[in-house]
XYZ file of C-alpha atoms in Angstrom:
320
model
C -199.280 52.064 -18.926
C -199.409 51.016 -22.413
C -197.382 48.116 -21.558
C -199.089 46.867 -18.344
C -202.258 47.084 -20.470
C -200.577 44.718 -23.288
C -199.390 42.261 -20.461
C -203.028 41.808 -19.334
C -204.156 41.290 -22.878
C -200.873 38.756 -23.646
C -202.360 35.449 -24.751
C -205.587 36.497 -25.711
C -206.735 36.670 -29.156
C -204.577 38.797 -31.522
C -202.218 39.386 -28.369
C -200.366 42.236 -27.485
C -199.426 43.185 -31.390
C -203.112 42.957 -32.578
C -204.533 45.283 -29.802
C -201.589 47.928 -30.447
C -202.228 48.252 -34.135
C -206.127 48.715 -33.669
C -205.524 51.730 -31.237
C -202.381 53.282 -33.318
C -202.745 57.127 -33.868
C -205.954 57.227 -31.726
C -204.149 58.737 -28.626
C -204.551 57.469 -25.140
C -208.167 57.914 -24.721
C -209.087 56.107 -27.809
C -206.559 53.101 -26.566
C -208.414 53.128 -23.126
C -212.166 52.882 -24.678
C -211.056 49.975 -27.141
C -209.266 48.058 -23.900
C -212.327 48.165 -21.934
C -214.448 46.621 -24.641
C -212.128 44.033 -25.222
C -211.944 43.434 -21.425
C -215.633 43.227 -21.322
C -215.719 40.726 -24.462
C -213.306 38.568 -22.546
C -214.954 38.567 -19.447
C -218.641 37.802 -20.962
C -217.422 34.892 -23.173
C -215.642 32.976 -19.995
C -218.582 33.465 -17.705
C -221.222 30.956 -17.919
C -224.058 32.743 -16.185
C -223.639 35.328 -19.422
C -225.273 32.669 -21.411
C -227.795 30.940 -18.701
C -231.238 30.515 -19.388
C -233.666 32.720 -17.319
C -234.948 31.292 -14.242
C -238.295 29.267 -14.879
C -240.734 27.044 -13.044
C -242.550 24.204 -14.992
C -246.118 23.386 -13.404
C -248.831 20.778 -13.958
C -252.456 22.172 -13.473
C -255.576 20.413 -13.764
C -259.283 21.761 -13.808
C -261.848 19.077 -12.855
C -265.317 18.545 -11.965
C -265.625 15.937 -9.301
C -269.679 15.381 -9.301
C -269.019 15.121 -5.788
C -272.928 15.263 -4.866
C -274.293 12.903 -2.167
C -274.529 9.704 -3.658
C -278.384 9.535 -3.509
C -278.104 12.606 -5.835
C -275.315 11.713 -7.831
C -276.517 8.462 -8.800
C -273.441 6.755 -8.864
C -270.706 5.446 -6.117
C -268.633 8.792 -4.932
C -267.126 7.061 -2.044
C -265.755 4.541 -4.604
C -264.459 7.714 -6.988
C -263.143 10.009 -4.811
C -260.050 8.005 -3.581
C -259.295 7.295 -7.156
C -259.724 10.871 -8.261
C -257.216 11.758 -5.398
C -254.604 9.401 -6.678
C -254.577 10.520 -9.952
C -254.234 14.245 -8.453
C -250.938 13.766 -7.009
C -249.249 13.958 -10.352
C -250.083 17.651 -10.561
C -248.617 20.859 -8.639
C -252.233 22.739 -8.891
C -255.763 21.142 -9.027
C -258.693 23.822 -9.315
C -261.806 21.227 -8.430
C -265.513 21.731 -8.485
C -268.517 20.185 -7.162
C -266.162 18.808 -4.046
C -269.345 19.225 -2.060
C -269.898 15.696 0.196
C -266.803 13.493 -0.403
C -264.015 15.908 0.791
C -262.442 13.951 3.494
C -261.628 11.160 1.205
C -260.312 13.396 -1.113
C -258.042 14.969 1.617
C -256.844 11.785 2.838
C -255.815 10.583 -0.519
C -253.556 13.782 -1.191
C -251.162 13.527 1.764
C -248.715 16.375 1.788
C -251.054 18.746 -0.244
C -252.525 21.805 0.567
C -256.287 22.091 0.193
C -258.185 25.168 0.863
C -262.058 25.128 0.497
C -264.318 27.732 -1.226
C -266.704 30.246 0.340
C -269.605 28.831 2.839
C -273.094 27.980 2.237
C -275.267 30.975 2.588
C -277.735 28.719 4.531
C -275.027 28.370 7.277
C -276.879 28.711 10.618
C -280.121 28.198 9.103
C -282.533 25.097 9.199
C -282.009 24.714 6.013
C -278.557 23.860 6.475
C -279.245 19.829 6.819
C -279.850 20.129 2.758
C -277.404 22.704 1.816
C -274.419 23.510 3.821
C -271.616 22.568 1.324
C -271.019 26.199 -0.338
C -269.347 26.420 -3.343
C -267.970 22.851 -3.859
C -264.946 24.275 -4.832
C -261.063 23.298 -3.493
C -257.973 24.693 -4.548
C -255.131 21.827 -4.040
C -251.274 22.260 -4.690
C -248.245 20.183 -3.650
C -246.101 23.091 -3.352
C -245.068 24.375 -0.036
C -247.730 26.331 1.725
C -245.265 28.999 1.816
C -245.601 29.403 -1.725
C -249.376 30.334 -1.485
C -249.488 33.913 -0.470
C -252.872 34.618 -0.394
C -256.222 32.722 -1.379
C -259.449 34.732 -1.495
C -262.895 33.044 -1.758
C -265.717 35.134 -2.934
C -269.553 34.118 -3.413
C -271.336 35.189 -6.110
C -274.610 36.980 -5.207
C -276.545 35.933 -8.638
C -278.327 32.290 -9.317
C -281.085 31.112 -11.280
C -283.107 28.038 -10.509
C -284.306 26.642 -6.852
C -286.464 23.866 -8.446
C -285.177 23.273 -11.900
C -282.914 24.932 -13.906
C -280.242 22.482 -12.533
C -281.204 24.002 -8.974
C -278.043 26.172 -8.826
C -279.334 28.397 -5.768
C -279.399 25.506 -3.773
C -275.441 25.719 -3.775
C -273.458 29.257 -3.336
C -271.389 29.403 -6.206
C -268.472 31.773 -6.452
C -264.725 31.806 -7.118
C -261.523 31.360 -5.689
C -258.225 33.708 -6.357
C -254.956 32.372 -5.352
C -251.744 34.036 -5.670
C -248.580 31.958 -5.477
C -245.029 33.002 -5.177
C -242.498 30.586 -7.172
C -239.065 29.924 -6.706
C -236.912 33.164 -8.314
C -239.865 35.591 -7.013
C -242.050 34.354 -9.933
C -245.779 35.479 -9.153
C -248.398 33.475 -10.566
C -252.455 34.033 -9.757
C -254.868 31.129 -10.259
C -258.524 31.378 -10.240
C -260.923 28.144 -9.791
C -264.606 28.981 -10.326
C -267.972 27.274 -11.213
C -270.860 29.372 -12.938
C -274.505 28.694 -12.958
C -275.202 25.327 -14.804
C -278.816 25.524 -16.446
C -279.629 26.365 -20.160
C -282.528 28.876 -20.000
C -282.381 32.422 -20.687
C -282.311 33.481 -16.935
C -279.353 30.884 -16.201
C -277.193 32.683 -18.758
C -278.049 36.004 -17.263
C -276.719 34.792 -14.122
C -273.592 33.494 -15.808
C -272.977 37.065 -17.269
C -273.694 38.480 -13.575
C -271.253 36.056 -12.098
C -268.389 36.599 -15.007
C -268.836 40.371 -14.530
C -268.453 39.909 -10.787
C -265.298 38.209 -11.264
C -263.998 40.770 -14.067
C -264.223 43.273 -11.751
C -262.473 41.662 -8.964
C -259.571 40.525 -10.879
C -259.234 44.223 -12.607
C -258.946 45.418 -8.921
C -256.565 42.757 -7.463
C -254.754 41.426 -10.481
C -254.115 43.969 -12.999
C -251.023 43.396 -14.844
C -250.404 40.128 -12.763
C -249.696 36.570 -14.735
C -252.774 34.615 -14.515
C -254.178 31.299 -14.833
C -258.228 30.722 -14.625
C -259.989 27.501 -14.708
C -263.119 25.997 -13.931
C -266.283 24.509 -14.956
C -267.996 27.717 -16.910
C -271.213 25.702 -18.062
C -270.310 28.025 -21.435
C -271.352 25.398 -24.219
C -268.359 25.780 -26.832
C -271.272 24.492 -29.282
C -273.862 27.307 -28.397
C -273.108 30.804 -30.139
C -274.715 32.644 -27.384
C -272.492 30.751 -24.480
C -269.487 31.154 -26.676
C -269.882 34.888 -27.433
C -270.287 35.330 -23.467
C -267.169 33.381 -22.995
C -265.110 35.355 -25.674
C -266.146 38.708 -24.270
C -265.297 37.849 -20.874
C -261.468 36.424 -22.098
C -261.065 39.352 -24.051
C -261.678 41.981 -20.989
C -259.063 40.412 -19.114
C -256.580 39.497 -21.831
C -257.055 35.910 -21.692
C -255.685 33.228 -24.244
C -257.235 29.660 -24.193
C -254.632 26.891 -23.351
C -255.958 24.761 -25.743
C -257.015 22.286 -22.723
C -260.121 20.728 -24.249
C -261.970 17.415 -24.230
C -260.392 14.790 -26.898
C -261.764 15.146 -30.343
C -264.468 12.468 -30.920
C -265.558 11.909 -27.222
C -268.442 12.146 -25.634
C -267.960 15.391 -23.637
C -269.647 18.909 -24.301
C -266.883 21.311 -23.627
C -267.842 23.128 -20.886
C -264.934 23.365 -18.831
C -261.873 25.809 -19.540
C -258.176 26.707 -18.844
C -257.041 30.207 -19.995
C -253.706 31.855 -19.209
C -252.262 35.716 -19.154
C -248.949 36.899 -19.332
C -247.940 39.591 -16.542
C -245.990 42.849 -16.575
C -243.143 40.623 -15.430
C -243.798 37.143 -15.627
C -244.558 35.173 -18.765
C -246.803 31.836 -19.050
C -245.991 29.653 -21.652
C -248.082 26.536 -22.733
C -245.719 23.328 -23.263
C -248.827 20.738 -23.805
C -252.642 21.000 -23.032
C -255.849 18.351 -23.310
C -257.892 16.168 -21.720
C -256.614 14.398 -18.767
C -257.835 10.861 -19.746
C -256.247 9.418 -16.898
C -259.007 10.202 -14.732
C -261.400 6.929 -15.609
C -261.152 3.455 -13.779
C -260.507 2.182 -16.958
C -263.998 1.107 -17.838
C -265.773 4.404 -17.513
C -264.819 8.575 -16.385
C -264.437 9.222 -12.631
C -266.916 11.768 -13.274
C -269.501 13.421 -15.484
C -267.063 16.130 -16.590
C -263.288 15.379 -18.247
C -260.301 16.465 -16.270
C -258.445 19.148 -18.494
C -254.881 19.848 -18.005
C -252.011 21.837 -18.955
C -248.301 21.715 -18.507
C -247.004 25.536 -18.099
C -243.296 27.035 -17.866
C -243.339 30.008 -15.836
C -240.406 32.460 -16.445
C -239.669 36.170 -16.010
C -239.707 38.651 -18.609
C -236.432 39.928 -20.088
C-alpha cells in the first residue's frame, strides 16, 4: 500500500522519498492524512476553476426625467427631443425614466429590442377629466436585457399629493413607483426601483414627499427585504435644502441605501434633485465602478431635458 501511494506521488514536488520522510514514525493513519492533504493540494493547484473569479455581471443604469409633457406645457419641442433621447438610451442596460407622459411612442420606436414597461395609470381614467390627465405616473422602466430577465414588475400609485392649481400641479398626475425584479446570469437577483415624488417647494409638498417615501419604504421592507437593490428617480429632494436633505437621508438610512455618487457635474447649472442609490443583498453584492452625470444627453447646444441624466456602471456579483 505504501508503495502504491508512493507511485501516485512520483514526479510531484519532493517525490516518493520526500513524502516517506515526512510521515516516517507516524503510523499508517498519519501517513494517510498527509497523503490526502498532498493530493488535495495537487488537485487545487492543477484546477484553473479553483482560482477563477466569482461570476459577475456589469450593468449600466441611467435615471432621467425626460420632461415629456405636451409641447404647449413643456415650452419646447419634445417631438424633436425624444428620438434623440432614445438614441442615447441605447447605450444603457437599464433606464429609469420619469415624465414620459405625452411622447412615449417616439421613445419606444427609438429603442428597438428594448423591453419598455410603463407605470401606474391615471386616477382619472374613465372620467370626463381624462382628456387632460390620463397619463398616470409618467414612469417608464426600459431594459435591453432579455424579457426573461424581468421576472416581476409592480407599478404602484402614491395616494398622497399636493397642488391642484399651483404647487407644481402634482395632483393632476398620479405619481408612483415601479419595482422591478431582475434575474441576471448566474442566478443573481437584483431589484430596481424607479420613482418620481411631489415637486412643489411649500411645506405641504414636503409633507407629501414624506408620505410618498413612507409608502415606498413600507413596500420595499415587505417585498425586498435582504435583496440587492438599486433605486433611482426624480426625488425632488433638493440636496442644498437642509429639510429635503434630512428627509432624503432618513429614507436612505431606513432601507440601508448608499449613494452611488451619481450627481450633476460640479459647476453646472443643475440643482441636485435626482438620485441613484444602491444596496447589497444577503446573497448579492452591488459594486459601483463609475458614476456621474451622463453628459451625452445633449444635442450639442442645449440639454435634452430640464433635468440632468445620471448614470452608474455597476458590478453585480454573488457573496462568497
